[in-house]
């Protein structure tokens, strides 16, 4: 198998020969989706967390930057655990109209990032 924690907050277990998704479970706070369709590997949308212009959606986890960033994970043969350093951030998001101005951010949203459950901005998970 191949094991990979992704930015979307799910730890994927794949068949390394076929790429089939065998498992996809959250390894931190995730409410932006309702899970992963194991047949397609696609996220199942959470309609309560869909954003749009002029709409404020609160407490979206993880943030747009993701639950996992560049920090590497590591497997320990001694403990049999996968160690995952990751973000613990949620956000409030408001979609806004934006005009392109060279050299400035062009994202079309106002974002307020907040610590996730437990109040810490990061976490270190040992996955069995």
Coordinates of C-alpha atoms in Angstrom, one line a residue:
X1 CA 0.0 0.0 0.0
X2 CA 0.8 3.7 -0.3
X3 CA -0.1 6.0 2.6
X4 CA -0.4 9.8 2.1
X5 CA -1.8 12.5 4.3
X6 CA -3.2 15.3 2.0
X7 CA -3.9 19.0 2.4
X8 CA -7.6 18.3 2.4
X9 CA -7.3 16.6 5.8
X10 CA -7.7 13.0 4.7
X11 CA -5.1 10.3 5.1
X12 CA -5.4 8.1 2.0
X13 CA -4.4 4.5 1.8
X14 CA -4.0 3.4 -1.8
X15 CA -3.2 0.2 -3.6
X16 CA 0.3 0.9 -4.8
X17 CA -0.2 -1.2 -7.9
X18 CA -3.6 0.0 -9.1
X19 CA -4.0 3.4 -7.4
X20 CA -7.4 2.2 -5.9
X21 CA -8.4 4.2 -2.9
X22 CA -8.7 1.6 -0.1
X23 CA -9.3 4.1 2.8
X24 CA -9.6 7.8 3.3
X25 CA -10.1 9.1 6.9
X26 CA -9.6 12.5 8.4
X27 CA -6.4 12.9 10.5
X28 CA -7.4 16.3 12.0
X29 CA -10.5 18.6 12.0
X30 CA -12.4 18.4 8.7
X31 CA -15.8 19.7 8.1
X32 CA -15.3 21.3 4.6
X33 CA -16.3 17.9 3.1
X34 CA -18.4 15.0 4.3
X35 CA -15.8 12.3 3.4
X36 CA -14.3 10.7 0.3
X37 CA -16.1 8.5 -2.2
X38 CA -13.8 5.4 -2.3
X39 CA -15.0 4.5 -5.8
X40 CA -13.9 7.8 -7.4
X41 CA -11.5 9.2 -4.8
X42 CA -13.4 12.5 -4.9
X43 CA -14.4 14.5 -1.9
X44 CA -18.1 14.6 -1.0
X45 CA -19.2 18.2 -0.7
X46 CA -20.6 19.6 2.5
X47 CA -23.3 22.1 1.3
X48 CA -23.1 24.0 4.6
X49 CA -19.5 25.0 3.9
X50 CA -19.8 26.0 0.2
X51 CA -18.8 29.6 -0.3
X52 CA -19.8 32.3 -2.8
X53 CA -19.8 36.0 -3.5
X54 CA -21.5 38.0 -0.7
X55 CA -21.8 35.0 1.5
X56 CA -20.0 34.5 4.8
X57 CA -19.3 30.9 5.9
X58 CA -17.9 30.4 9.4
X59 CA -15.7 27.7 10.9
X60 CA -14.5 25.9 7.7
X61 CA -11.9 23.3 8.6
X62 CA -9.2 23.0 7.3
X63 CA -8.3 26.4 5.9
X64 CA -7.6 27.1 2.2
X65 CA -3.9 26.4 2.9
X66 CA -4.7 22.9 4.0
X67 CA -4.3 20.7 7.0
X68 CA -1.0 19.4 5.8
X69 CA 1.7 21.6 4.3
X70 CA 5.3 20.9 3.3
X71 CA 6.3 19.3 6.6
X72 CA 7.2 15.6 5.9
X73 CA 5.5 12.7 7.7
X74 CA 7.5 9.7 8.8
X75 CA 6.8 6.1 9.5
X76 CA 8.6 4.3 12.4
X77 CA 9.1 0.6 12.0
X78 CA 9.8 0.4 15.7
X79 CA 6.4 1.8 16.8
X80 CA 4.4 0.9 13.7
X81 CA 3.0 4.5 13.6
X82 CA 2.9 7.2 11.0
X83 CA 3.9 10.6 12.5
X84 CA 2.1 13.5 10.9
X85 CA 3.0 17.2 11.8
X86 CA 0.1 19.4 10.6
X87 CA -1.8 22.6 10.8
X88 CA -4.8 23.0 13.2
X89 CA -6.5 26.0 11.6
X90 CA -10.1 26.8 10.6
X91 CA -11.4 29.9 8.8
X92 CA -14.3 32.2 8.3
X93 CA -14.6 33.1 4.6
X94 CA -16.5 35.7 2.7
X95 CA -16.5 35.7 -1.1
X96 CA -16.0 39.2 -2.6
X97 CA -15.8 40.6 -6.1
X98 CA -12.3 41.5 -7.0
X99 CA -10.6 43.4 -9.8
X100 CA -7.2 42.3 -11.1
X101 CA -4.4 44.7 -10.2
X102 CA -0.9 43.5 -11.2
X103 CA 1.3 42.6 -8.2
X104 CA -1.6 42.3 -5.7
X105 CA -3.4 39.2 -4.3
X106 CA -6.2 38.1 -6.6
X107 CA -8.2 35.6 -4.5
X108 CA -11.7 37.1 -4.2
X109 CA -12.2 36.4 -0.6
X110 CA -11.8 37.8 2.9
X111 CA -10.5 35.2 5.3
X112 CA -10.1 35.1 9.0
X113 CA -8.1 32.2 10.3
X114 CA -8.6 30.8 13.8
X115 CA -7.1 28.0 15.8
X116 CA -8.9 24.7 15.4
X117 CA -10.3 22.5 18.1
X118 CA -8.2 22.6 21.3
X119 CA -6.9 26.1 20.6
X120 CA -3.5 25.2 19.1
X121 CA -2.5 26.2 15.6
X122 CA -0.6 23.0 14.9
X123 CA -0.7 19.4 15.9
X124 CA 1.4 16.3 15.8
X125 CA -0.6 13.1 15.1
X126 CA 0.7 9.5 15.6
X127 CA -1.5 7.4 13.2
X128 CA -1.9 3.7 13.8

